[in-house]
Short mmCIF file of C-alpha atoms in Angstrom, two decimals:
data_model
loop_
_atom_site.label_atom_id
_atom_site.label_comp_id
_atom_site.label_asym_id
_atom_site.label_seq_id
_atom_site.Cartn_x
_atom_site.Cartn_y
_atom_site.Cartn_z
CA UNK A 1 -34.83 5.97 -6.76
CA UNK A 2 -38.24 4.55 -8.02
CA UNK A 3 -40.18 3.73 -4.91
CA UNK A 4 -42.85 1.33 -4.75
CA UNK A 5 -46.18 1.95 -3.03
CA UNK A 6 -47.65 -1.65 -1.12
CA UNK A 7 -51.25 -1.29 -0.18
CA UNK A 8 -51.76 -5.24 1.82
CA UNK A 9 -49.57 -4.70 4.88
CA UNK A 10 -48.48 -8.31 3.87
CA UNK A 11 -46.92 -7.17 0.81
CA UNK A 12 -44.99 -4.90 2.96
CA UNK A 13 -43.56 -7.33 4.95
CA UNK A 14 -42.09 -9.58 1.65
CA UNK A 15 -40.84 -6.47 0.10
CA UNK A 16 -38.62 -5.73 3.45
CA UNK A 17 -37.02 -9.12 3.71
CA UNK A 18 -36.50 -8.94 0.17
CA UNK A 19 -34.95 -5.83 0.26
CA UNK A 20 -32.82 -6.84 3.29
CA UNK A 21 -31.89 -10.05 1.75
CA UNK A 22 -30.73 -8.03 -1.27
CA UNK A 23 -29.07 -5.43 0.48
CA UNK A 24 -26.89 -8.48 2.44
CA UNK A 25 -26.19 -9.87 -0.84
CA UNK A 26 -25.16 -6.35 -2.46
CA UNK A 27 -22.94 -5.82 0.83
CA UNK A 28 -21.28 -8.54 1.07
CA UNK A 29 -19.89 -8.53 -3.14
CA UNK A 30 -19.17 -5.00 -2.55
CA UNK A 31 -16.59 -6.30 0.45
CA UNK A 32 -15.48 -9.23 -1.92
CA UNK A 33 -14.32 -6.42 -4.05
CA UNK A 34 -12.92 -4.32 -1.51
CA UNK A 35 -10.56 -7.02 -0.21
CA UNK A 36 -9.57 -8.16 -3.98
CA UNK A 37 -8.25 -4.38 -4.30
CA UNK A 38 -6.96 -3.37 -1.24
CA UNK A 39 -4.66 -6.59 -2.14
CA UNK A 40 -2.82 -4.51 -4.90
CA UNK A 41 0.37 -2.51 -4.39
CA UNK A 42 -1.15 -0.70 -7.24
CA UNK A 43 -3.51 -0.09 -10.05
CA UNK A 44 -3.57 1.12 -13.22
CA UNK A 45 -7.19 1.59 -15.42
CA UNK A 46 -8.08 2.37 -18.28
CA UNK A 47 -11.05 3.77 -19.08
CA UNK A 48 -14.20 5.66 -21.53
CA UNK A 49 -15.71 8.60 -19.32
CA UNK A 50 -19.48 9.60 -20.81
CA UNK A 51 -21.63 12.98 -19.19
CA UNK A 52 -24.78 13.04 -20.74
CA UNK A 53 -27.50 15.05 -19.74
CA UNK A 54 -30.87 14.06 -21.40
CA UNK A 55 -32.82 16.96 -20.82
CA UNK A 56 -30.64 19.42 -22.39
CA UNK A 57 -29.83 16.54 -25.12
CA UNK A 58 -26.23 16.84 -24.40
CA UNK A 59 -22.92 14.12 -24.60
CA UNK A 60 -19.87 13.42 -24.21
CA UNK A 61 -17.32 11.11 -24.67
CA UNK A 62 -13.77 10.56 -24.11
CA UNK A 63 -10.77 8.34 -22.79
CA UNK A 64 -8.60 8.60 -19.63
CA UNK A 65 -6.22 6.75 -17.92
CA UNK A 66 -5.50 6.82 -14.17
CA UNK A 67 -2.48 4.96 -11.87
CA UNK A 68 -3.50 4.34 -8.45
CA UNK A 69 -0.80 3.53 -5.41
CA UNK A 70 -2.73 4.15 -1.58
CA UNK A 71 -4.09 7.79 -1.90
CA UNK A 72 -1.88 8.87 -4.58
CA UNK A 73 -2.45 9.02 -8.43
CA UNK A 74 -1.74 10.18 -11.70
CA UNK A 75 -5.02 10.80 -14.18
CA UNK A 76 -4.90 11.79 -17.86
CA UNK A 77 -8.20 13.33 -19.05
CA UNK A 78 -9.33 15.68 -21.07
CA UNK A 79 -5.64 16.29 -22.10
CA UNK A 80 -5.50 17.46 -19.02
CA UNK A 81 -3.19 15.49 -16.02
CA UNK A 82 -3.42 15.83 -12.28
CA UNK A 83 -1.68 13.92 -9.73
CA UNK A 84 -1.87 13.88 -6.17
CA UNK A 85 0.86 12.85 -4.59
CA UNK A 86 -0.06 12.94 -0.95
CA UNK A 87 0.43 16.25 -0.20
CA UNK A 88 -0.60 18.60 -3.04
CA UNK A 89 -2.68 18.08 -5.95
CA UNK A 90 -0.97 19.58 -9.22
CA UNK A 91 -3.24 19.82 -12.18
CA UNK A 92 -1.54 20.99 -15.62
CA UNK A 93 -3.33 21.79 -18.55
CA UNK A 94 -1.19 22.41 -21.64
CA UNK A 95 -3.90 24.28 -23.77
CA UNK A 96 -3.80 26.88 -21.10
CA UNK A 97 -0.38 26.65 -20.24
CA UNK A 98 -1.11 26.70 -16.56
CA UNK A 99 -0.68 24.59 -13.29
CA UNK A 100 -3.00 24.62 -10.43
CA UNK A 101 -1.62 23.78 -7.14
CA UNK A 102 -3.56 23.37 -4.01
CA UNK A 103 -4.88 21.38 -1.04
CA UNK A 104 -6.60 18.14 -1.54
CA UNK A 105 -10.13 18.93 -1.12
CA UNK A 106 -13.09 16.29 -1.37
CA UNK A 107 -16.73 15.67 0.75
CA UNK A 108 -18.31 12.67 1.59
CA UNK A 109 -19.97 12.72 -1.76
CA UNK A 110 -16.95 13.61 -4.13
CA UNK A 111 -15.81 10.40 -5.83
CA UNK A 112 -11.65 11.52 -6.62
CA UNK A 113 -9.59 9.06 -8.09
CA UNK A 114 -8.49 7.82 -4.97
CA UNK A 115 -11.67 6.58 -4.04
CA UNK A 116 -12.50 5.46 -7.37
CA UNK A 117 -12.22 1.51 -6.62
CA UNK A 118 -13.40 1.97 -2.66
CA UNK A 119 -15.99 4.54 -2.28
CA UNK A 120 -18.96 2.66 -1.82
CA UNK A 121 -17.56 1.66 1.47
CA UNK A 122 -19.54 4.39 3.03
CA UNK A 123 -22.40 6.70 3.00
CA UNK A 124 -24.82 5.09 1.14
CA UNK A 125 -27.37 2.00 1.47
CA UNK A 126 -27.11 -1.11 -1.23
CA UNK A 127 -29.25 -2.60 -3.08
CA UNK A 128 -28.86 -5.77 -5.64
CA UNK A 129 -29.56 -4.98 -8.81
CA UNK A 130 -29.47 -6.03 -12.68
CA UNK A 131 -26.87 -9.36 -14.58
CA UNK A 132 -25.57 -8.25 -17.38
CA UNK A 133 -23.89 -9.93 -20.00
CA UNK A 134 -21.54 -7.98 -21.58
CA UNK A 135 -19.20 -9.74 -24.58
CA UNK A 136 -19.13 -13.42 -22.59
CA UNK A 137 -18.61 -11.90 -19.04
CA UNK A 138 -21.45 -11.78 -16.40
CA UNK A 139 -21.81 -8.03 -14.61
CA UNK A 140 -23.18 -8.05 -11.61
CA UNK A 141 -24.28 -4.50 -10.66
CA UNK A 142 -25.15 -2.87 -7.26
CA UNK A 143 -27.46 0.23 -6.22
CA UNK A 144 -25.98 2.41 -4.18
CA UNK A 145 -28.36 5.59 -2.87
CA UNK A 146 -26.51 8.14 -1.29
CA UNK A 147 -27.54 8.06 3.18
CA UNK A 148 -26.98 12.16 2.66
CA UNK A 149 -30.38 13.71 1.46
CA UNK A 150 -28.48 16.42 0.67
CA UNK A 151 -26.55 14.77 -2.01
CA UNK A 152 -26.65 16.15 -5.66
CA UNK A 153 -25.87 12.57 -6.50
CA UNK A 154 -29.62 10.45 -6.83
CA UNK A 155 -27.88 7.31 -6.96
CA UNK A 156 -24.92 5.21 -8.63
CA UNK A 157 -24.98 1.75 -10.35
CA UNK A 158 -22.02 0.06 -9.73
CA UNK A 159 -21.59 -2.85 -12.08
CA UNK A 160 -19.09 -5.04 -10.70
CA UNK A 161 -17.34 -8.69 -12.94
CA UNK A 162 -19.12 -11.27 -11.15
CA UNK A 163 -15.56 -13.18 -11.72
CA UNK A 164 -12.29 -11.03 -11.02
CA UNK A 165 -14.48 -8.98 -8.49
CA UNK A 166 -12.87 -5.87 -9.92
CA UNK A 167 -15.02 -2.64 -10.98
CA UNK A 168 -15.95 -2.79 -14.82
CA UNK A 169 -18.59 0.49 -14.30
CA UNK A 170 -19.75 3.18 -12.64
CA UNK A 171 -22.69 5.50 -13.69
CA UNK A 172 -23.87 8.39 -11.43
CA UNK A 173 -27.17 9.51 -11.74
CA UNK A 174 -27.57 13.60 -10.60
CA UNK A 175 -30.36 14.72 -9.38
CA UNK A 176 -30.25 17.44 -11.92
CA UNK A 177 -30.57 14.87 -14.72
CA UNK A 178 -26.73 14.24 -15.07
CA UNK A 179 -25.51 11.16 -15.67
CA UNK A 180 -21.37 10.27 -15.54
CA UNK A 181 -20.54 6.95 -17.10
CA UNK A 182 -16.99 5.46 -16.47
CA UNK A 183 -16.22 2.09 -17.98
CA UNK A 184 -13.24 0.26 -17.64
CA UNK A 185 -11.54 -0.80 -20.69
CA UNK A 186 -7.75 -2.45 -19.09
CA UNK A 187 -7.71 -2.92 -15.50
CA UNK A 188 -3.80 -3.57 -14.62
CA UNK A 189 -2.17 -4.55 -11.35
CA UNK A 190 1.04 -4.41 -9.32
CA UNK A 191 2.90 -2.52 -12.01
CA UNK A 192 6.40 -1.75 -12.31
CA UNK A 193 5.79 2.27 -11.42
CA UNK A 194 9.01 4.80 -11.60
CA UNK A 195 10.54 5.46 -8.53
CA UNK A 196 9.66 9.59 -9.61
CA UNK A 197 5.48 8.61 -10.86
CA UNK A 198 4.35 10.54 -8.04
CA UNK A 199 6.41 13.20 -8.01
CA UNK A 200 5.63 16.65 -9.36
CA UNK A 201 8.79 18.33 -11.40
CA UNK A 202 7.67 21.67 -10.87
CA UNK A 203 10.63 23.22 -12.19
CA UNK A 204 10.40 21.87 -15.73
CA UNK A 205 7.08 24.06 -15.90
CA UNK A 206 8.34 27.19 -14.83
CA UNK A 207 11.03 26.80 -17.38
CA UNK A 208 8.59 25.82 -19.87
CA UNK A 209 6.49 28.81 -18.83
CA UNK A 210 3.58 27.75 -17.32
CA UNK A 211 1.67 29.94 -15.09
CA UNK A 212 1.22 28.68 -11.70
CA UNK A 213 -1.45 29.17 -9.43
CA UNK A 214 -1.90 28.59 -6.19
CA UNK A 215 -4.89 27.98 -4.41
#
């Protein structure tokens, strides 16, 4: 986070309202957004997810999909799928012919699918940012800086359609130079899911071969 140094102790009075009127601003769109989605039986997104690291001149790029219903989901990336469905997490990868199956595991700072579309809720302070215009529609993004100064996560933009109030992207900034870019390209709700989305068929991978692990 760039921090600016104020020498007149006036100027360090207008830079704390403004920062407190900004932080109201960012606080109160980031709870527009958390009512509009908390509204949905379900969600489905699809999306472009970008790691780039600009000191070892490294990126990435590729496209996932992910169907959110309460805690549970189904992702498709990296031709890789895991889904949680309340319980376990089961995470198949065909290339290795292998399923992982284990405990749901995530810290305040982990952002899991789950907590894709609500995790700014907590754990970090806001800050208004940057409108963009991006192809017509007006992008409204938010700062978030992680309360934790422990985090390996510097901070996250958060830019946010200043219309639907739904999430159009998220980039997290490491403090090791990573950045992780997810932009939404279909945002869906209140599907018509399968009755079985959420379930795991473990027994057509065993007789398919797989190797499963447990963890």
């Amino acid at each position: 986070m760039l921090k600016k140094i104020l020498i007149l102790s006036i100027a360090i009075f207008i830079g704390h309202v403004g920062f407190a009127q900004n932080s109201s601003k960012a606080e109160s769109l980031l709870d527009d957004v958390y009512q509009k989605v908390k509204g949905y039986s379900n969600i489905y997104v699809d999306f472009k997810y970008t790691l780039e690291n600009t000191e070892a001149n490294t990126k990435s790029e590729t496209r996932g999909n992910a169907t959110l219903k309460g805690d549970m989901y189904l992702v498709d990336l990296f031709g890789s799928k895991q889904l949680y469905d309340g319980k376990k997490v089961y995470t198949v990868v065909p290339d290795n012919e292998e399923v992982t199956i284990e405990d749901r595991y995530e810290d305040d700072n982990t952002i899991t699918p789950s907590k894709m579309l609500t995790f700014y809720r907590e754990g970090h302070t806001y800050k208004w940012d940057i409108l963009q215009d991006v192809q017509g529609r007006k992008v409204q993004y938010v700062k978030l800086i992680p309360i934790d100064t422990n985090s390996e996560i510097k901070s996250i933009l958060l830019g946010i359609d200043a219309e639907t109030k739904h999430i159009y992207k998220v980039i997290e900034t490491g403090k090791n130079g990573t950045k992780t870019t997810i932009t939404v390209n279909s945002f869906k709700t209140n599907q018509a899911l399968s009755n079985t989305l959420f379930t795991f068929d473990l027994k057509k991978y065993e007789d398919e071969g797989y190797y499963i692990i447990r963890n």
